[in-house]
Amino acid sequence: MVPTQTLRKHPPLQENLLLILHELQNGSGRNYLTEEDLQAVAEYLNITRAAVYGVATYYSMLSVKPRGRHVIRLCKSPVCDMMGAPGVTRILEELLGVAVGETTPDGVFTLEESACLGRCDSAVSMMIDGQYYGALDAPALARIIGRFRRG
Ligand code: FES
């Protein structure tokens, strides 16, 4: 069921498309947009479903694929890359038991890569559910993931 109050909070103008998609995704507790969401937005804004789908799949913050309760976005841009992002990726994949782009079988974490998070001064950086974490190394990652696992 698409929350119509989220749609009606904004005038049915195409310029509100991105904002509406973000609010639908973030307010759903699912971390992704369903087919039903895309269709409802297309009808509300009177644009094609393909146009909505195009935007929903263009921006990495949005997803049309089911994701975990917590989305980990690890920076893969040059500064973090030079500061050790490939090694941090391997540690995260090992801790979570999934590869980049996958969701843990318990549905708790999705591991994704991201363009620069704007926190190059604390590289290697990642974001979990909108919260930044920097200067990542093996002990820091174990501590952060452990904290999320304990809820
Ligand atoms: S390059 Fe990673 S936060 Fe900027």
XYZ file of N, CA and C and ligand atoms in Angstrom:
457
model
N 0.848 -1.194 0.000
C 0.000 0.000 0.000
C 0.886 1.249 0.000
N 0.685 2.121 -0.971
C 1.476 3.342 -1.070
C 0.851 4.419 -0.170
N 1.642 5.018 0.719
C 1.071 6.050 1.600
C 0.709 7.299 0.796
N -0.582 7.501 0.574
C -1.014 8.622 -0.265
C -0.683 9.967 0.372
N -0.558 10.000 1.714
C -0.222 11.282 2.348
C 1.174 11.739 1.929
N 2.068 10.796 1.636
C 3.409 11.177 1.165
C 3.303 11.831 -0.208
N 2.456 11.273 -1.058
C 2.277 11.856 -2.390
C 1.644 13.234 -2.279
N 0.587 13.317 -1.488
C -0.202 14.555 -1.448
C 0.468 15.691 -0.679
N 1.580 15.371 0.002
C 2.333 16.426 0.679
C 2.942 17.401 -0.338
N 3.086 16.920 -1.582
C 3.742 17.718 -2.613
C 2.804 17.921 -3.798
N 2.815 19.105 -4.394
C 2.000 19.317 -5.593
C 2.417 18.313 -6.679
N 1.475 17.886 -7.501
C 1.787 16.871 -8.520
C 2.588 17.450 -9.688
N 3.781 17.907 -9.386
C 4.667 18.481 -10.406
C 5.873 17.581 -10.585
N 6.314 17.445 -11.831
C 7.432 16.545 -12.122
C 8.691 16.926 -11.336
N 8.838 18.217 -11.037
C 10.032 18.650 -10.295
C 10.065 18.062 -8.876
N 8.954 17.527 -8.416
C 8.912 16.922 -7.076
C 9.191 15.418 -7.101
N 9.474 14.887 -8.287
C 9.647 13.444 -8.427
C 10.708 12.872 -7.470
N 11.891 13.459 -7.497
C 12.993 12.918 -6.689
C 12.665 12.983 -5.195
N 12.125 14.098 -4.781
C 11.755 14.295 -3.373
C 10.721 13.241 -2.940
N 9.719 13.023 -3.765
C 8.673 12.049 -3.433
C 9.262 10.640 -3.361
N 10.139 10.307 -4.304
C 10.731 8.964 -4.287
C 11.551 8.759 -3.013
N 12.333 9.776 -2.641
C 13.124 9.672 -1.410
C 12.208 9.465 -0.201
N 11.161 10.255 -0.119
C 10.276 10.163 1.050
C 9.548 8.829 1.098
N 9.143 8.334 -0.065
C 8.471 7.021 -0.087
C 9.421 5.927 0.385
N 10.644 5.962 -0.155
C 11.609 4.926 0.206
C 11.983 5.006 1.685
N 12.291 6.222 2.152
C 12.776 6.354 3.524
C 11.668 6.200 4.552
N 10.454 6.467 4.156
C 9.348 6.346 5.091
C 8.748 4.950 5.137
N 9.193 4.110 4.214
C 8.585 2.775 4.109
C 9.171 1.792 5.113
N 10.410 2.075 5.566
C 11.098 1.117 6.419
C 11.644 -0.058 5.622
N 11.489 -0.019 4.288
C 11.958 -1.121 3.438
C 13.287 -0.821 2.766
N 13.641 0.469 2.675
C 14.873 0.880 1.990
C 14.867 0.620 0.494
N 13.711 0.418 -0.089
C 13.642 0.328 -1.549
C 12.231 0.692 -2.005
N 12.118 0.935 -3.308
C 10.835 1.320 -3.896
C 10.219 0.114 -4.588
N 8.963 -0.139 -4.322
C 8.281 -1.278 -4.938
C 7.692 -0.865 -6.293
N 7.280 -1.872 -7.048
C 6.584 -1.624 -8.319
C 5.354 -0.748 -8.067
N 4.671 -1.050 -6.977
C 3.460 -0.307 -6.616
C 3.789 1.179 -6.352
N 4.913 1.415 -5.677
C 5.351 2.795 -5.435
C 5.556 3.533 -6.758
N 6.302 2.885 -7.669
C 6.635 3.533 -8.944
C 5.369 3.859 -9.728
N 4.432 2.909 -9.723
C 3.183 3.106 -10.464
C 2.364 4.247 -9.843
N 2.296 4.268 -8.519
C 1.511 5.311 -7.839
C 2.094 6.696 -8.107
N 3.424 6.805 -8.120
C 4.075 8.093 -8.371
C 3.823 8.528 -9.816
N 3.920 7.577 -10.740
C 3.673 7.890 -12.155
C 2.255 8.430 -12.337
N 1.299 7.785 -11.710
C -0.097 8.231 -11.838
C -0.296 9.592 -11.176
N 0.303 9.775 -10.010
C 0.135 11.040 -9.290
C 0.721 12.218 -10.079
N 1.903 11.996 -10.682
C 2.566 13.088 -11.411
C 2.166 13.124 -12.886
N 1.354 12.145 -13.290
C 0.906 12.054 -14.677
C 2.083 11.975 -15.657
N 3.029 11.090 -15.309
C 4.166 10.829 -16.189
C 4.261 9.314 -16.373
N 5.098 8.876 -17.295
C 5.159 7.436 -17.548
C 5.874 6.718 -16.411
N 5.545 5.450 -16.258
C 6.220 4.629 -15.260
C 7.697 4.513 -15.613
N 7.993 4.496 -16.916
C 9.391 4.400 -17.359
C 10.192 5.618 -16.895
N 9.577 6.786 -16.904
C 10.273 8.001 -16.455
C 10.580 7.899 -14.962
N 9.627 7.385 -14.201
C 9.832 7.225 -12.753
C 10.923 6.180 -12.506
N 10.829 5.076 -13.227
C 11.815 3.996 -13.086
C 13.223 4.518 -13.419
N 13.320 5.340 -14.480
C 14.610 5.897 -14.890
C 15.263 6.687 -13.773
N 14.489 7.502 -13.093
C 15.034 8.303 -11.989
C 15.365 7.399 -10.800
N 14.473 6.460 -10.505
C 14.666 5.572 -9.344
C 15.898 4.689 -9.497
N 16.298 4.423 -10.727
C 17.470 3.568 -10.934
C 18.728 4.378 -11.247
N 18.581 5.669 -11.473
C 19.743 6.515 -11.788
C 20.516 6.893 -10.518
N 19.786 7.241 -9.487
C 20.423 7.723 -8.257
C 20.734 6.556 -7.319
N 21.993 6.496 -6.878
C 22.399 5.344 -6.067
C 21.753 5.333 -4.680
N 21.239 6.477 -4.242
C 20.565 6.494 -2.933
C 19.205 5.793 -3.003
N 18.682 5.654 -4.226
C 17.386 4.992 -4.391
C 17.622 3.576 -4.885
N 16.670 2.694 -4.585
C 16.800 1.320 -5.067
C 15.424 0.754 -5.415
N 15.397 -0.046 -6.459
C 14.160 -0.763 -6.792
C 14.337 -2.246 -6.457
N 15.483 -2.552 -5.858
C 15.741 -3.938 -5.419
C 15.622 -3.986 -3.900
N 15.022 -5.046 -3.364
C 14.941 -5.151 -1.894
C 16.315 -5.009 -1.245
N 16.377 -4.258 -0.181
C 17.626 -4.072 0.559
C 17.394 -4.374 2.030
N 18.495 -4.482 2.746
C 18.414 -4.815 4.167
C 17.920 -3.634 4.998
N 17.741 -3.908 6.297
C 17.266 -2.872 7.221
C 18.292 -1.744 7.342
N 19.577 -2.089 7.233
C 20.653 -1.097 7.289
C 21.433 -1.142 5.980
N 21.578 0.005 5.341
C 22.321 0.074 4.080
C 23.691 0.690 4.350
N 24.723 -0.105 4.065
C 26.105 0.355 4.236
C 26.588 0.843 2.880
N 27.029 2.100 2.838
C 27.511 2.679 1.586
C 28.984 3.026 1.774
N 29.840 2.224 1.187
C 31.282 2.399 1.339
C 31.815 3.237 0.179
N 32.559 4.285 0.509
C 33.080 5.180 -0.529
C 34.127 4.466 -1.376
N 33.998 4.611 -2.684
C 34.977 3.999 -3.597
C 35.651 5.052 -4.464
N 35.560 6.316 -4.051
C 36.169 7.397 -4.822
C 37.671 7.469 -4.544
N 38.411 8.229 -5.381
C 39.876 8.163 -5.354
C 40.554 8.320 -3.996
N 40.150 9.297 -3.180
C 40.871 9.498 -1.913
C 40.722 8.265 -1.024
N 39.489 7.796 -0.864
C 39.271 6.602 -0.039
C 39.944 5.387 -0.655
N 39.921 5.329 -1.973
C 40.565 4.199 -2.653
C 42.062 4.164 -2.327
N 42.695 5.330 -2.391
C 44.138 5.404 -2.100
C 44.430 5.121 -0.634
N 43.461 5.450 0.225
C 43.660 5.274 1.668
C 43.282 3.864 2.146
N 42.901 2.997 1.203
C 42.689 1.599 1.595
C 41.280 1.055 1.464
N 40.411 1.717 0.680
C 39.038 1.230 0.530
C 38.956 -0.235 0.038
N 39.851 -0.664 -0.874
C 39.745 -2.070 -1.297
C 39.898 -3.052 -0.124
N 40.837 -2.755 0.785
C 41.017 -3.627 1.945
C 39.823 -3.558 2.886
N 39.275 -2.354 3.062
C 38.102 -2.185 3.916
C 36.921 -2.958 3.324
N 36.809 -2.939 2.009
C 35.737 -3.695 1.344
C 35.862 -5.170 1.670
N 37.077 -5.693 1.575
C 37.282 -7.126 1.855
C 36.912 -7.462 3.304
N 37.297 -6.596 4.228
C 36.982 -6.843 5.643
C 35.464 -6.824 5.856
N 34.802 -5.849 5.268
C 33.343 -5.762 5.407
C 32.661 -6.990 4.800
N 33.133 -7.400 3.624
C 32.541 -8.584 2.975
C 32.707 -9.815 3.863
N 33.864 -9.894 4.518
C 34.115 -11.034 5.405
C 33.225 -10.958 6.654
N 33.143 -9.781 7.253
C 32.326 -9.611 8.463
C 30.855 -9.924 8.194
N 30.382 -9.499 7.023
C 28.953 -9.637 6.707
C 28.632 -10.951 6.006
N 29.642 -11.536 5.367
C 29.405 -12.788 4.624
C 28.691 -12.564 3.305
N 28.789 -11.352 2.765
C 28.202 -11.051 1.454
C 29.177 -10.200 0.650
N 28.977 -10.162 -0.656
C 29.789 -9.311 -1.524
C 29.081 -7.965 -1.709
N 29.824 -7.003 -2.246
C 29.225 -5.695 -2.557
C 28.019 -5.896 -3.471
N 26.928 -5.228 -3.144
C 25.702 -5.349 -3.939
C 24.733 -6.373 -3.379
N 25.163 -7.078 -2.329
C 24.302 -8.138 -1.776
C 23.747 -7.750 -0.397
N 22.730 -8.507 -0.006
C 22.086 -8.327 1.301
C 22.315 -9.582 2.130
N 22.588 -9.398 3.406
C 22.804 -10.567 4.268
C 21.527 -11.414 4.317
N 21.676 -12.736 4.454
C 20.499 -13.621 4.434
C 19.460 -13.267 5.512
N 19.916 -12.669 6.629
C 18.949 -12.297 7.673
C 18.264 -10.962 7.375
N 18.631 -10.340 6.248
C 17.977 -9.096 5.844
C 18.387 -7.888 6.667
N 19.487 -7.995 7.403
C 19.879 -6.873 8.266
C 20.717 -5.833 7.514
N 21.695 -6.297 6.704
C 22.597 -5.358 6.032
C 22.579 -5.537 4.518
N 22.684 -4.417 3.817
C 23.011 -4.427 2.389
C 24.312 -3.657 2.251
N 25.254 -4.234 1.513
C 26.553 -3.587 1.315
C 26.605 -2.995 -0.093
N 26.828 -1.685 -0.163
C 26.899 -1.003 -1.456
C 28.150 -0.134 -1.509
N 28.574 0.196 -2.726
C 29.651 1.164 -2.899
C 29.023 2.497 -3.284
N 29.755 3.561 -2.999
C 29.214 4.891 -3.235
C 30.284 5.791 -3.841
N 29.835 6.821 -4.531
C 30.761 7.882 -4.933
C 31.128 8.662 -3.675
N 32.030 9.619 -3.813
C 32.545 10.389 -2.680
C 31.419 10.833 -1.738
N 31.619 10.582 -0.459
C 30.626 10.930 0.551
C 30.883 12.315 1.132
N 31.921 12.983 0.616
C 32.228 14.323 1.114
C 32.957 14.314 2.440
N 33.497 13.177 2.813
C 34.246 13.052 4.074
C 35.658 12.542 3.808
N 36.262 13.084 2.739
C 37.587 12.631 2.310
C 38.634 12.811 3.413
N 38.429 13.824 4.278
C 39.400 14.079 5.342
C 39.444 12.962 6.368
N 38.424 12.100 6.380
C 38.456 10.974 7.316
C 38.401 9.639 6.559
N 38.985 9.636 5.360
C 39.021 8.407 4.562
C 39.729 7.293 5.350
N 39.318 6.122 5.240
C 38.262 5.567 4.386
C 36.909 5.801 5.073
N 35.923 6.236 4.293
C 34.638 6.606 4.860
C 33.507 5.700 4.371
N 32.500 5.586 5.218
C 31.286 4.895 4.818
C 30.106 5.557 5.525
N 28.923 5.217 5.086
C 27.713 5.754 5.677
C 26.791 4.567 5.944
N 26.187 4.540 7.113
C 25.160 3.527 7.392
C 23.910 4.280 7.806
N 22.851 4.101 7.039
C 21.566 4.759 7.326
C 21.718 6.263 7.543
N 22.560 6.897 6.746
C 22.686 8.346 6.836
C 23.707 8.828 7.859
N 24.313 7.937 8.616
C 25.330 8.300 9.618
C 26.725 8.013 9.034
N 27.647 8.977 9.164
C 28.995 8.797 8.619
C 29.921 8.106 9.616
N 30.818 7.309 9.056
C 31.879 6.677 9.841
C 33.161 6.839 9.046
N 34.246 7.226 9.718
C 35.493 7.457 9.010
C 36.663 6.768 9.667
N 37.842 6.944 9.037
C 39.086 6.338 9.510
C 38.882 4.841 9.774
N 38.296 4.176 8.811
C 37.905 2.776 9.017
C 39.100 1.830 8.934
N 39.175 0.961 9.903
C 40.134 -0.138 9.865
C 39.421 -1.362 10.450
N 40.106 -2.481 10.526
C 39.451 -3.731 10.942
C 38.791 -3.618 12.325
N 39.501 -3.088 13.360
C 38.846 -2.996 14.677
C 37.619 -2.082 14.663
N 37.720 -0.950 13.955
C 36.576 -0.014 13.897
C 35.390 -0.688 13.214
N 35.649 -1.404 12.133
C 34.551 -2.070 11.415
C 33.884 -3.126 12.288
N 34.680 -3.905 12.982
C 34.117 -4.953 13.846
C 33.244 -4.321 14.936
N 33.723 -3.206 15.486
C 32.969 -2.510 16.540
C 31.641 -1.971 15.988
N 31.706 -1.318 14.832
C 30.498 -0.693 14.261
C 29.479 -1.755 13.862
N 29.928 -2.775 13.160
C 28.981 -3.826 12.714
C 28.415 -4.561 13.913
N 29.272 -4.816 14.916
C 28.802 -5.493 16.137
C 27.712 -4.692 16.828
N 27.888 -3.380 16.868
C 26.883 -2.516 17.507
C 25.536 -2.609 16.774
N 25.579 -2.618 15.459
C 24.327 -2.746 14.690
C 23.703 -4.123 14.876
N 24.548 -5.155 14.940
C 24.016 -6.519 15.104
C 23.317 -6.683 16.445
N 23.869 -6.020 17.474
C 23.249 -6.128 18.801
C 21.979 -5.286 18.897
N 21.771 -4.471 17.850
C 20.549 -3.677 17.780
C 20.625 -2.468 18.620
S 36.795 10.085 -1.550
Fe 35.808 8.976 0.043
S 34.703 10.471 1.141
Fe 35.594 11.562 -0.518
